[in-house]
Amino acid sequence: MRPSLVLLQRSTWKGPYFTAFPNLADALKNGTPIYTRARSCTIVPNFVGIKFMVHNGIDYVPVPITEEMVGYKLGEFSVTRKKFTYKASRNR
Amino acid sequence: MFLLGHNLPDTKLVRIALTSFYGISHHISSRLLARLQIHQTCLVNELTEPQITALSAYLSSPNTTPAPPPTPLNTPTPPPFSLVASSSSSSSSSPKTIKVLYEAQRWIDKRPDPLSDLKIETELRKELLANIAHLRQIGTYRGKRHAGGFPVRGQRTKTNGHTAGRLNKIDRRGFSTYAGPTDSPILSMLSRSRI
């Protein structure tokens, strides 16, 4: 679906970039969330079903992994920007 | 000439006029002409009736139209390595060069045909919208930027980004400028009968 990912990004011999989580099996069994700051970690198929808490610079955003998210990065699901809202100034 | 709802100007090159279809680039256009054996400098009003039929048959269903069998002259033949090795001293090109050239030719021949799974017009626009909808549905940052009307690939938003504001919507219109002669049902009927 995303040919540019394959063609332009990374050498195939390296494989996808991902971080090893030591508590992966535990999280899958007990459903405990994994707190991580590894936003650049690729979501690999054995992450499916795990709840990650991905750092966005201030706090940790819950990201439950589904099958469709495989191949994307963890950071893509944890927004780092605040949405702009217009605040009316009070003292005028 | 009207072809599948598109007005192709008579005095233009077919190669150029075909790019008015959404999803046909200059490259695809010239590949298509090569497949249908229409020469590259052919004007639209010089097209013969069988050529028009072949063009409209391909463009109405690019995936189901079978590719023509490869021309026998173009099939690669492995170089006779024994011959090459024996005559290497006399000829200027070494057997290694010939082998490299042969491999390069093999690689060119094995490239996927861009015409075999081409998507044009509505099909391509549907695919575009489906890709964006998928990004939104799984909740990626890119999907949110599409929905919010912001630039998607990290451009600045303090200034500029007006194209993104114009195009990126929650329900992005897949059809760009859809005014003109193609709208009228009479003309589309005419184009079907190719008058």
PDB file of C-alpha atoms in Angstrom:
ATOM      1  CA  MET A   1       0.000   0.000   0.000  1.00  0.00           C
ATOM      2  CA  ARG A   2       2.838   2.385   0.715  1.00  0.00           C
ATOM      3  CA  PRO A   3       5.481   1.761  -1.944  1.00  0.00           C
ATOM      4  CA  SER A   4       7.486   4.848  -0.994  1.00  0.00           C
ATOM      5  CA  LEU A   5       8.123   3.317   2.416  1.00  0.00           C
ATOM      6  CA  VAL A   6       9.773   0.373   0.763  1.00  0.00           C
ATOM      7  CA  LEU A   7      11.471   2.197  -2.075  1.00  0.00           C
ATOM      8  CA  LEU A   8      12.782   5.373  -0.514  1.00  0.00           C
ATOM      9  CA  GLN A   9      13.272   4.809   3.141  1.00  0.00           C
ATOM     10  CA  ARG A  10      15.623   2.248   4.454  1.00  0.00           C
ATOM     11  CA  SER A  11      17.912  -0.430   3.081  1.00  0.00           C
ATOM     12  CA  THR A  12      16.133  -3.752   3.028  1.00  0.00           C
ATOM     13  CA  TRP A  13      19.065  -5.603   4.563  1.00  0.00           C
ATOM     14  CA  LYS A  14      18.639  -3.548   7.730  1.00  0.00           C
ATOM     15  CA  GLY A  15      14.992  -4.499   8.171  1.00  0.00           C
ATOM     16  CA  PRO A  16      12.563  -2.225   9.980  1.00  0.00           C
ATOM     17  CA  TYR A  17      13.796  -0.130  12.896  1.00  0.00           C
ATOM     18  CA  PHE A  18      12.293  -1.202  16.181  1.00  0.00           C
ATOM     19  CA  THR A  19      13.149  -1.199  19.847  1.00  0.00           C
ATOM     20  CA  ALA A  20      13.171  -4.367  21.922  1.00  0.00           C
ATOM     21  CA  PHE A  21      10.757  -4.201  24.845  1.00  0.00           C
ATOM     22  CA  PRO A  22      11.722  -6.654  27.605  1.00  0.00           C
ATOM     23  CA  ASN A  23       8.221  -6.630  29.127  1.00  0.00           C
ATOM     24  CA  LEU A  24       6.449  -7.460  25.844  1.00  0.00           C
ATOM     25  CA  ALA A  25       5.230 -10.953  26.748  1.00  0.00           C
ATOM     26  CA  ASP A  26       4.130  -9.759  30.156  1.00  0.00           C
ATOM     27  CA  ALA A  27       2.155  -6.892  28.648  1.00  0.00           C
ATOM     28  CA  LEU A  28       0.435  -9.208  26.187  1.00  0.00           C
ATOM     29  CA  LYS A  29      -0.561 -11.603  28.972  1.00  0.00           C
ATOM     30  CA  ASN A  30      -1.651  -9.190  31.681  1.00  0.00           C
ATOM     31  CA  GLY A  31      -2.703  -6.217  29.574  1.00  0.00           C
ATOM     32  CA  THR A  32      -0.391  -3.835  31.420  1.00  0.00           C
ATOM     33  CA  PRO A  33       0.492  -0.798  29.298  1.00  0.00           C
ATOM     34  CA  ILE A  34       4.092  -0.285  28.185  1.00  0.00           C
ATOM     35  CA  TYR A  35       5.385   3.205  28.874  1.00  0.00           C
ATOM     36  CA  THR A  36       7.851   4.204  26.178  1.00  0.00           C
ATOM     37  CA  ARG A  37       9.591   7.162  24.674  1.00  0.00           C
ATOM     38  CA  ALA A  38      10.637   5.237  21.548  1.00  0.00           C
ATOM     39  CA  ARG A  39       8.399   7.144  19.141  1.00  0.00           C
ATOM     40  CA  SER A  40      10.455   6.078  16.143  1.00  0.00           C
ATOM     41  CA  CYS A  41       9.914   2.385  16.836  1.00  0.00           C
ATOM     42  CA  THR A  42       8.138   0.622  13.954  1.00  0.00           C
ATOM     43  CA  ILE A  43       5.028  -1.320  14.944  1.00  0.00           C
ATOM     44  CA  VAL A  44       5.798  -4.970  14.178  1.00  0.00           C
ATOM     45  CA  PRO A  45       3.125  -7.695  13.992  1.00  0.00           C
ATOM     46  CA  ASN A  46       3.739  -9.096  17.470  1.00  0.00           C
ATOM     47  CA  PHE A  47       2.825  -5.761  19.062  1.00  0.00           C
ATOM     48  CA  VAL A  48      -0.821  -6.265  18.063  1.00  0.00           C
ATOM     49  CA  GLY A  49      -3.106  -6.272  21.087  1.00  0.00           C
ATOM     50  CA  ILE A  50      -0.682  -4.431  23.377  1.00  0.00           C
ATOM     51  CA  LYS A  51      -1.444  -1.027  24.828  1.00  0.00           C
ATOM     52  CA  PHE A  52       1.452   1.383  24.581  1.00  0.00           C
ATOM     53  CA  MET A  53       1.766   4.645  26.444  1.00  0.00           C
ATOM     54  CA  VAL A  54       3.757   6.756  23.975  1.00  0.00           C
ATOM     55  CA  HIS A  55       5.485   9.918  25.132  1.00  0.00           C
ATOM     56  CA  ASN A  56       4.530  13.088  23.285  1.00  0.00           C
ATOM     57  CA  GLY A  57       6.993  15.405  25.013  1.00  0.00           C
ATOM     58  CA  ILE A  58       4.792  16.160  28.019  1.00  0.00           C
ATOM     59  CA  ASP A  59       2.870  13.059  28.990  1.00  0.00           C
ATOM     60  CA  TYR A  60       2.149   9.539  27.796  1.00  0.00           C
ATOM     61  CA  VAL A  61      -0.694   9.018  25.317  1.00  0.00           C
ATOM     62  CA  PRO A  62      -2.465   5.625  25.277  1.00  0.00           C
ATOM     63  CA  VAL A  63      -2.071   3.835  21.937  1.00  0.00           C
ATOM     64  CA  PRO A  64      -3.814   0.458  21.688  1.00  0.00           C
ATOM     65  CA  ILE A  65      -2.246  -1.381  18.770  1.00  0.00           C
ATOM     66  CA  THR A  66      -4.498  -2.903  16.137  1.00  0.00           C
ATOM     67  CA  GLU A  67      -3.597  -4.955  13.116  1.00  0.00           C
ATOM     68  CA  GLU A  68      -3.931  -2.027  10.714  1.00  0.00           C
ATOM     69  CA  MET A  69      -1.224  -0.044  12.510  1.00  0.00           C
ATOM     70  CA  VAL A  70       1.511  -2.508  11.582  1.00  0.00           C
ATOM     71  CA  GLY A  71       4.215  -0.796   9.554  1.00  0.00           C
ATOM     72  CA  TYR A  72       3.611   2.672  10.969  1.00  0.00           C
ATOM     73  CA  LYS A  73       5.636   4.221  13.799  1.00  0.00           C
ATOM     74  CA  LEU A  74       4.510   4.501  17.393  1.00  0.00           C
ATOM     75  CA  GLY A  75       4.950   8.275  17.319  1.00  0.00           C
ATOM     76  CA  GLU A  76       2.438   8.694  14.506  1.00  0.00           C
ATOM     77  CA  PHE A  77      -0.355   7.894  16.955  1.00  0.00           C
ATOM     78  CA  SER A  78       0.739  10.240  19.746  1.00  0.00           C
ATOM     79  CA  VAL A  79       0.172  13.856  18.760  1.00  0.00           C
ATOM     80  CA  THR A  80       2.842  16.311  19.869  1.00  0.00           C
ATOM     81  CA  ARG A  81       1.041  19.514  18.943  1.00  0.00           C
ATOM     82  CA  LYS A  82      -1.638  21.353  20.795  1.00  0.00           C
ATOM     83  CA  LYS A  83      -4.691  22.201  18.756  1.00  0.00           C
ATOM     84  CA  PHE A  84      -5.089  25.945  18.256  1.00  0.00           C
ATOM     85  CA  THR A  85      -8.099  27.422  20.013  1.00  0.00           C
ATOM     86  CA  TYR A  86      -8.924  31.093  20.057  1.00  0.00           C
ATOM     87  CA  LYS A  87      -8.972  32.491  23.572  1.00  0.00           C
ATOM     88  CA  ALA A  88     -10.995  35.669  24.045  1.00  0.00           C
ATOM     89  CA  SER A  89      -8.992  38.217  26.047  1.00  0.00           C
ATOM     90  CA  ARG A  90     -10.833  39.189  29.202  1.00  0.00           C
ATOM     91  CA  ASN A  91      -9.445  42.650  30.127  1.00  0.00           C
ATOM     92  CA  ARG A  92     -10.159  45.128  27.374  1.00  0.00           C
TER      93      ARG A  92
ATOM     94  CA  MET B   1     -12.690  14.204 -30.786  1.00  0.00           C
ATOM     95  CA  PHE B   2     -14.555  12.957 -27.754  1.00  0.00           C
ATOM     96  CA  LEU B   3     -13.139   9.921 -26.021  1.00  0.00           C
ATOM     97  CA  LEU B   4     -14.855   8.587 -22.883  1.00  0.00           C
ATOM     98  CA  GLY B   5     -16.170  11.993 -21.920  1.00  0.00           C
ATOM     99  CA  HIS B   6     -12.931  13.866 -22.581  1.00  0.00           C
ATOM    100  CA  ASN B   7     -12.564  16.370 -25.366  1.00  0.00           C
ATOM    101  CA  LEU B   8      -9.265  15.706 -27.116  1.00  0.00           C
ATOM    102  CA  PRO B   9      -8.355  18.712 -29.320  1.00  0.00           C
ATOM    103  CA  ASP B  10      -7.905  17.641 -32.945  1.00  0.00           C
ATOM    104  CA  THR B  11      -4.694  19.566 -33.533  1.00  0.00           C
ATOM    105  CA  LYS B  12      -2.837  18.227 -30.502  1.00  0.00           C
ATOM    106  CA  LEU B  13      -0.490  15.279 -30.373  1.00  0.00           C
ATOM    107  CA  VAL B  14      -2.240  12.156 -29.074  1.00  0.00           C
ATOM    108  CA  ARG B  15       0.646  11.749 -26.627  1.00  0.00           C
ATOM    109  CA  ILE B  16      -0.184  15.147 -25.089  1.00  0.00           C
ATOM    110  CA  ALA B  17      -3.972  14.992 -25.414  1.00  0.00           C
ATOM    111  CA  LEU B  18      -4.187  11.717 -23.480  1.00  0.00           C
ATOM    112  CA  THR B  19      -2.715  13.427 -20.409  1.00  0.00           C
ATOM    113  CA  SER B  20      -6.076  15.147 -19.908  1.00  0.00           C
ATOM    114  CA  PHE B  21      -7.197  11.881 -18.304  1.00  0.00           C
ATOM    115  CA  TYR B  22      -6.647  11.875 -14.547  1.00  0.00           C
ATOM    116  CA  GLY B  23      -3.890   9.357 -13.913  1.00  0.00           C
ATOM    117  CA  ILE B  24      -2.213   9.388 -17.328  1.00  0.00           C
ATOM    118  CA  SER B  25       1.179  11.023 -17.234  1.00  0.00           C
ATOM    119  CA  HIS B  26       3.408  11.774 -20.197  1.00  0.00           C
ATOM    120  CA  HIS B  27       5.306   8.557 -19.546  1.00  0.00           C
ATOM    121  CA  ILE B  28       2.206   6.368 -19.317  1.00  0.00           C
ATOM    122  CA  SER B  29       0.814   8.081 -22.392  1.00  0.00           C
ATOM    123  CA  SER B  30       3.828   7.292 -24.536  1.00  0.00           C
ATOM    124  CA  ARG B  31       3.941   3.704 -23.196  1.00  0.00           C
ATOM    125  CA  LEU B  32       0.297   3.285 -24.155  1.00  0.00           C
ATOM    126  CA  LEU B  33       0.932   4.580 -27.672  1.00  0.00           C
ATOM    127  CA  ALA B  34       3.851   2.189 -27.990  1.00  0.00           C
ATOM    128  CA  ARG B  35       1.670  -0.728 -26.971  1.00  0.00           C
ATOM    129  CA  LEU B  36      -1.036   0.189 -29.469  1.00  0.00           C
ATOM    130  CA  GLN B  37       1.624   0.816 -32.154  1.00  0.00           C
ATOM    131  CA  ILE B  38       0.650   4.447 -32.725  1.00  0.00           C
ATOM    132  CA  HIS B  39       3.623   6.640 -33.574  1.00  0.00           C
ATOM    133  CA  GLN B  40       4.649   9.323 -31.089  1.00  0.00           C
ATOM    134  CA  THR B  41       4.025  12.316 -33.380  1.00  0.00           C
ATOM    135  CA  CYS B  42       0.511  11.275 -34.330  1.00  0.00           C
ATOM    136  CA  LEU B  43      -2.101  14.031 -34.100  1.00  0.00           C
ATOM    137  CA  VAL B  44      -5.553  13.374 -32.718  1.00  0.00           C
ATOM    138  CA  ASN B  45      -7.260  13.903 -36.081  1.00  0.00           C
ATOM    139  CA  GLU B  46      -4.868  11.450 -37.749  1.00  0.00           C
ATOM    140  CA  LEU B  47      -6.068   8.523 -35.621  1.00  0.00           C
ATOM    141  CA  THR B  48      -7.719   5.764 -37.604  1.00  0.00           C
ATOM    142  CA  GLU B  49     -10.960   4.136 -36.495  1.00  0.00           C
ATOM    143  CA  PRO B  50      -9.349   0.859 -35.232  1.00  0.00           C
ATOM    144  CA  GLN B  51      -6.811   2.901 -33.292  1.00  0.00           C
ATOM    145  CA  ILE B  52      -9.586   4.909 -31.618  1.00  0.00           C
ATOM    146  CA  THR B  53     -11.393   1.685 -30.786  1.00  0.00           C
ATOM    147  CA  ALA B  54      -8.234   0.205 -29.280  1.00  0.00           C
ATOM    148  CA  LEU B  55      -7.590   3.375 -27.242  1.00  0.00           C
ATOM    149  CA  SER B  56     -11.091   3.528 -25.843  1.00  0.00           C
ATOM    150  CA  ALA B  57     -11.105  -0.202 -25.164  1.00  0.00           C
ATOM    151  CA  TYR B  58      -7.926   0.125 -23.124  1.00  0.00           C
ATOM    152  CA  LEU B  59      -8.950   3.310 -21.291  1.00  0.00           C
ATOM    153  CA  SER B  60     -12.391   2.029 -20.328  1.00  0.00           C
ATOM    154  CA  SER B  61     -10.905  -1.002 -18.554  1.00  0.00           C
ATOM    155  CA  PRO B  62      -7.105  -0.876 -18.259  1.00  0.00           C
ATOM    156  CA  ASN B  63      -6.843  -3.910 -15.990  1.00  0.00           C
ATOM    157  CA  THR B  64      -8.823  -6.363 -18.053  1.00  0.00           C
ATOM    158  CA  THR B  65      -7.316  -5.492 -21.412  1.00  0.00           C
ATOM    159  CA  PRO B  66      -4.769  -8.207 -22.145  1.00  0.00           C
ATOM    160  CA  ALA B  67      -1.227  -7.169 -23.001  1.00  0.00           C
ATOM    161  CA  PRO B  68      -0.171  -7.925 -26.541  1.00  0.00           C
ATOM    162  CA  PRO B  69       2.257 -10.820 -26.919  1.00  0.00           C
ATOM    163  CA  PRO B  70       5.886  -9.711 -26.882  1.00  0.00           C
ATOM    164  CA  THR B  71       7.409  -9.046 -30.271  1.00  0.00           C
ATOM    165  CA  PRO B  72       9.686 -11.978 -31.155  1.00  0.00           C
ATOM    166  CA  LEU B  73      12.499  -9.607 -32.093  1.00  0.00           C
ATOM    167  CA  ASN B  74      12.579  -8.194 -28.590  1.00  0.00           C
ATOM    168  CA  THR B  75      12.940 -11.428 -26.657  1.00  0.00           C
ATOM    169  CA  PRO B  76      16.320 -11.537 -24.961  1.00  0.00           C
ATOM    170  CA  THR B  77      18.732 -14.194 -26.088  1.00  0.00           C
ATOM    171  CA  PRO B  78      21.591 -15.108 -23.791  1.00  0.00           C
ATOM    172  CA  PRO B  79      24.920 -14.148 -25.327  1.00  0.00           C
ATOM    173  CA  PRO B  80      26.973 -17.125 -26.474  1.00  0.00           C
ATOM    174  CA  PHE B  81      29.524 -16.952 -23.666  1.00  0.00           C
ATOM    175  CA  SER B  82      31.853 -19.463 -25.285  1.00  0.00           C
ATOM    176  CA  LEU B  83      31.960 -17.353 -28.426  1.00  0.00           C
ATOM    177  CA  VAL B  84      32.432 -14.183 -26.409  1.00  0.00           C
ATOM    178  CA  ALA B  85      35.265 -15.682 -24.407  1.00  0.00           C
ATOM    179  CA  SER B  86      37.099 -16.895 -27.512  1.00  0.00           C
ATOM    180  CA  SER B  87      36.811 -13.632 -29.413  1.00  0.00           C
ATOM    181  CA  SER B  88      37.542 -11.365 -26.442  1.00  0.00           C
ATOM    182  CA  SER B  89      41.113 -10.690 -27.560  1.00  0.00           C
ATOM    183  CA  SER B  90      40.043  -9.435 -30.985  1.00  0.00           C
ATOM    184  CA  SER B  91      36.963  -7.354 -30.035  1.00  0.00           C
ATOM    185  CA  SER B  92      37.126  -4.121 -28.069  1.00  0.00           C
ATOM    186  CA  SER B  93      34.358  -4.980 -25.551  1.00  0.00           C
ATOM    187  CA  SER B  94      35.379  -7.529 -22.965  1.00  0.00           C
ATOM    188  CA  PRO B  95      33.114 -10.481 -22.041  1.00  0.00           C
ATOM    189  CA  LYS B  96      32.531  -8.815 -18.684  1.00  0.00           C
ATOM    190  CA  THR B  97      31.075  -5.710 -20.340  1.00  0.00           C
ATOM    191  CA  ILE B  98      28.850  -7.823 -22.535  1.00  0.00           C
ATOM    192  CA  LYS B  99      27.641  -9.761 -19.520  1.00  0.00           C
ATOM    193  CA  VAL B 100      26.854  -6.525 -17.665  1.00  0.00           C
ATOM    194  CA  LEU B 101      24.958  -5.214 -20.675  1.00  0.00           C
ATOM    195  CA  TYR B 102      23.075  -8.482 -20.909  1.00  0.00           C
ATOM    196  CA  GLU B 103      22.122  -8.315 -17.218  1.00  0.00           C
ATOM    197  CA  ALA B 104      21.019  -4.706 -17.671  1.00  0.00           C
ATOM    198  CA  GLN B 105      18.811  -5.732 -20.585  1.00  0.00           C
ATOM    199  CA  ARG B 106      17.356  -8.563 -18.524  1.00  0.00           C
ATOM    200  CA  TRP B 107      16.598  -6.091 -15.739  1.00  0.00           C
ATOM    201  CA  ILE B 108      14.886  -3.721 -18.152  1.00  0.00           C
ATOM    202  CA  ASP B 109      12.810  -6.562 -19.575  1.00  0.00           C
ATOM    203  CA  LYS B 110      11.756  -7.738 -16.124  1.00  0.00           C
ATOM    204  CA  ARG B 111      10.481  -4.322 -15.017  1.00  0.00           C
ATOM    205  CA  PRO B 112       6.767  -4.343 -14.279  1.00  0.00           C
ATOM    206  CA  ASP B 113       4.624  -3.014 -17.089  1.00  0.00           C
ATOM    207  CA  PRO B 114       3.012   0.278 -15.937  1.00  0.00           C
ATOM    208  CA  LEU B 115       0.047  -0.409 -18.177  1.00  0.00           C
ATOM    209  CA  SER B 116      -0.849  -3.763 -16.642  1.00  0.00           C
ATOM    210  CA  ASP B 117      -2.334  -2.400 -13.408  1.00  0.00           C
ATOM    211  CA  LEU B 118      -3.119   1.186 -14.284  1.00  0.00           C
ATOM    212  CA  LYS B 119      -5.838   3.069 -12.451  1.00  0.00           C
ATOM    213  CA  ILE B 120      -7.349   6.147 -14.046  1.00  0.00           C
ATOM    214  CA  GLU B 121     -10.136   8.633 -13.381  1.00  0.00           C
ATOM    215  CA  THR B 122     -12.750   7.561 -10.818  1.00  0.00           C
ATOM    216  CA  GLU B 123     -10.926   4.426  -9.778  1.00  0.00           C
ATOM    217  CA  LEU B 124      -7.746   6.355  -8.983  1.00  0.00           C
ATOM    218  CA  ARG B 125      -9.635   9.093  -7.133  1.00  0.00           C
ATOM    219  CA  LYS B 126     -11.441   6.466  -5.068  1.00  0.00           C
ATOM    220  CA  GLU B 127      -8.101   4.918  -4.165  1.00  0.00           C
ATOM    221  CA  LEU B 128      -6.731   8.322  -3.110  1.00  0.00           C
ATOM    222  CA  LEU B 129      -9.732   8.968  -0.875  1.00  0.00           C
ATOM    223  CA  ALA B 130      -9.552   5.457   0.558  1.00  0.00           C
ATOM    224  CA  ASN B 131      -5.886   5.905   1.485  1.00  0.00           C
ATOM    225  CA  ILE B 132      -6.630   9.144   3.323  1.00  0.00           C
ATOM    226  CA  ALA B 133      -9.669   7.598   5.028  1.00  0.00           C
ATOM    227  CA  HIS B 134      -7.488   4.712   6.206  1.00  0.00           C
ATOM    228  CA  LEU B 135      -4.971   7.130   7.728  1.00  0.00           C
ATOM    229  CA  ARG B 136      -7.790   8.932   9.538  1.00  0.00           C
ATOM    230  CA  GLN B 137      -9.464   5.768  10.701  1.00  0.00           C
ATOM    231  CA  ILE B 138      -6.402   4.320  12.426  1.00  0.00           C
ATOM    232  CA  GLY B 139      -5.713   7.717  13.983  1.00  0.00           C
ATOM    233  CA  THR B 140      -2.354   8.730  12.551  1.00  0.00           C
ATOM    234  CA  TYR B 141      -0.946  12.226  12.654  1.00  0.00           C
ATOM    235  CA  ARG B 142      -1.101  12.382   8.860  1.00  0.00           C
ATOM    236  CA  GLY B 143      -4.805  11.547   8.934  1.00  0.00           C
ATOM    237  CA  LYS B 144      -5.443  14.298  11.451  1.00  0.00           C
ATOM    238  CA  ARG B 145      -3.570  16.830   9.329  1.00  0.00           C
ATOM    239  CA  HIS B 146      -5.671  15.834   6.327  1.00  0.00           C
ATOM    240  CA  ALA B 147      -8.879  16.229   8.321  1.00  0.00           C
ATOM    241  CA  GLY B 148      -7.823  19.536   9.848  1.00  0.00           C
ATOM    242  CA  GLY B 149      -6.957  21.180   6.545  1.00  0.00           C
ATOM    243  CA  PHE B 150      -3.264  21.562   7.373  1.00  0.00           C
ATOM    244  CA  PRO B 151      -0.130  20.649   5.414  1.00  0.00           C
ATOM    245  CA  VAL B 152       0.575  16.961   5.928  1.00  0.00           C
ATOM    246  CA  ARG B 153       4.327  16.658   5.431  1.00  0.00           C
ATOM    247  CA  GLY B 154       5.735  18.986   8.069  1.00  0.00           C
ATOM    248  CA  GLN B 155       5.509  22.288   6.222  1.00  0.00           C
ATOM    249  CA  ARG B 156       5.175  25.501   8.198  1.00  0.00           C
ATOM    250  CA  THR B 157       1.743  26.875   9.043  1.00  0.00           C
ATOM    251  CA  LYS B 158       2.660  30.318  10.416  1.00  0.00           C
ATOM    252  CA  THR B 159       2.537  31.508   6.833  1.00  0.00           C
ATOM    253  CA  ASN B 160       1.660  29.652   3.619  1.00  0.00           C
ATOM    254  CA  GLY B 161      -0.095  26.291   3.615  1.00  0.00           C
ATOM    255  CA  HIS B 162      -3.050  27.750   1.747  1.00  0.00           C
ATOM    256  CA  THR B 163      -3.112  24.947  -0.796  1.00  0.00           C
ATOM    257  CA  ALA B 164      -3.578  22.478   2.039  1.00  0.00           C
ATOM    258  CA  GLY B 165      -6.361  24.643   3.438  1.00  0.00           C
ATOM    259  CA  ARG B 166      -8.053  24.587   0.076  1.00  0.00           C
ATOM    260  CA  LEU B 167      -7.690  20.863  -0.610  1.00  0.00           C
ATOM    261  CA  ASN B 168      -7.540  19.021   2.701  1.00  0.00           C
ATOM    262  CA  LYS B 169     -10.999  18.667   4.164  1.00  0.00           C
ATOM    263  CA  ILE B 170     -12.708  16.137   6.389  1.00  0.00           C
ATOM    264  CA  ASP B 171     -14.369  14.797   3.261  1.00  0.00           C
ATOM    265  CA  ARG B 172     -11.857  15.715   0.649  1.00  0.00           C
ATOM    266  CA  ARG B 173     -13.325  16.182  -2.772  1.00  0.00           C
ATOM    267  CA  GLY B 174     -11.714  13.670  -5.066  1.00  0.00           C
ATOM    268  CA  PHE B 175     -12.877  15.499  -8.126  1.00  0.00           C
ATOM    269  CA  SER B 176     -10.968  18.635  -8.909  1.00  0.00           C
ATOM    270  CA  THR B 177     -12.619  20.774 -11.576  1.00  0.00           C
ATOM    271  CA  TYR B 178     -15.709  18.974 -12.617  1.00  0.00           C
ATOM    272  CA  ALA B 179     -17.355  21.650 -14.734  1.00  0.00           C
ATOM    273  CA  GLY B 180     -17.495  21.566 -18.482  1.00  0.00           C
ATOM    274  CA  PRO B 181     -18.804  19.535 -21.369  1.00  0.00           C
ATOM    275  CA  THR B 182     -18.338  16.178 -19.649  1.00  0.00           C
ATOM    276  CA  ASP B 183     -21.210  16.994 -17.302  1.00  0.00           C
ATOM    277  CA  SER B 184     -23.917  17.043 -19.931  1.00  0.00           C
ATOM    278  CA  PRO B 185     -25.616  13.687 -20.493  1.00  0.00           C
ATOM    279  CA  ILE B 186     -26.092  14.379 -24.206  1.00  0.00           C
ATOM    280  CA  LEU B 187     -22.384  14.873 -24.778  1.00  0.00           C
ATOM    281  CA  SER B 188     -21.468  11.789 -22.784  1.00  0.00           C
ATOM    282  CA  MET B 189     -23.883   9.821 -24.980  1.00  0.00           C
ATOM    283  CA  LEU B 190     -22.194  11.296 -28.027  1.00  0.00           C
ATOM    284  CA  SER B 191     -18.784  10.328 -26.743  1.00  0.00           C
ATOM    285  CA  ARG B 192     -20.001   6.792 -26.192  1.00  0.00           C
ATOM    286  CA  SER B 193     -20.907   6.544 -29.855  1.00  0.00           C
ATOM    287  CA  ARG B 194     -17.649   8.372 -30.719  1.00  0.00           C
ATOM    288  CA  ILE B 195     -18.908  11.099 -33.010  1.00  0.00           C
TER     289      ILE B 195
END
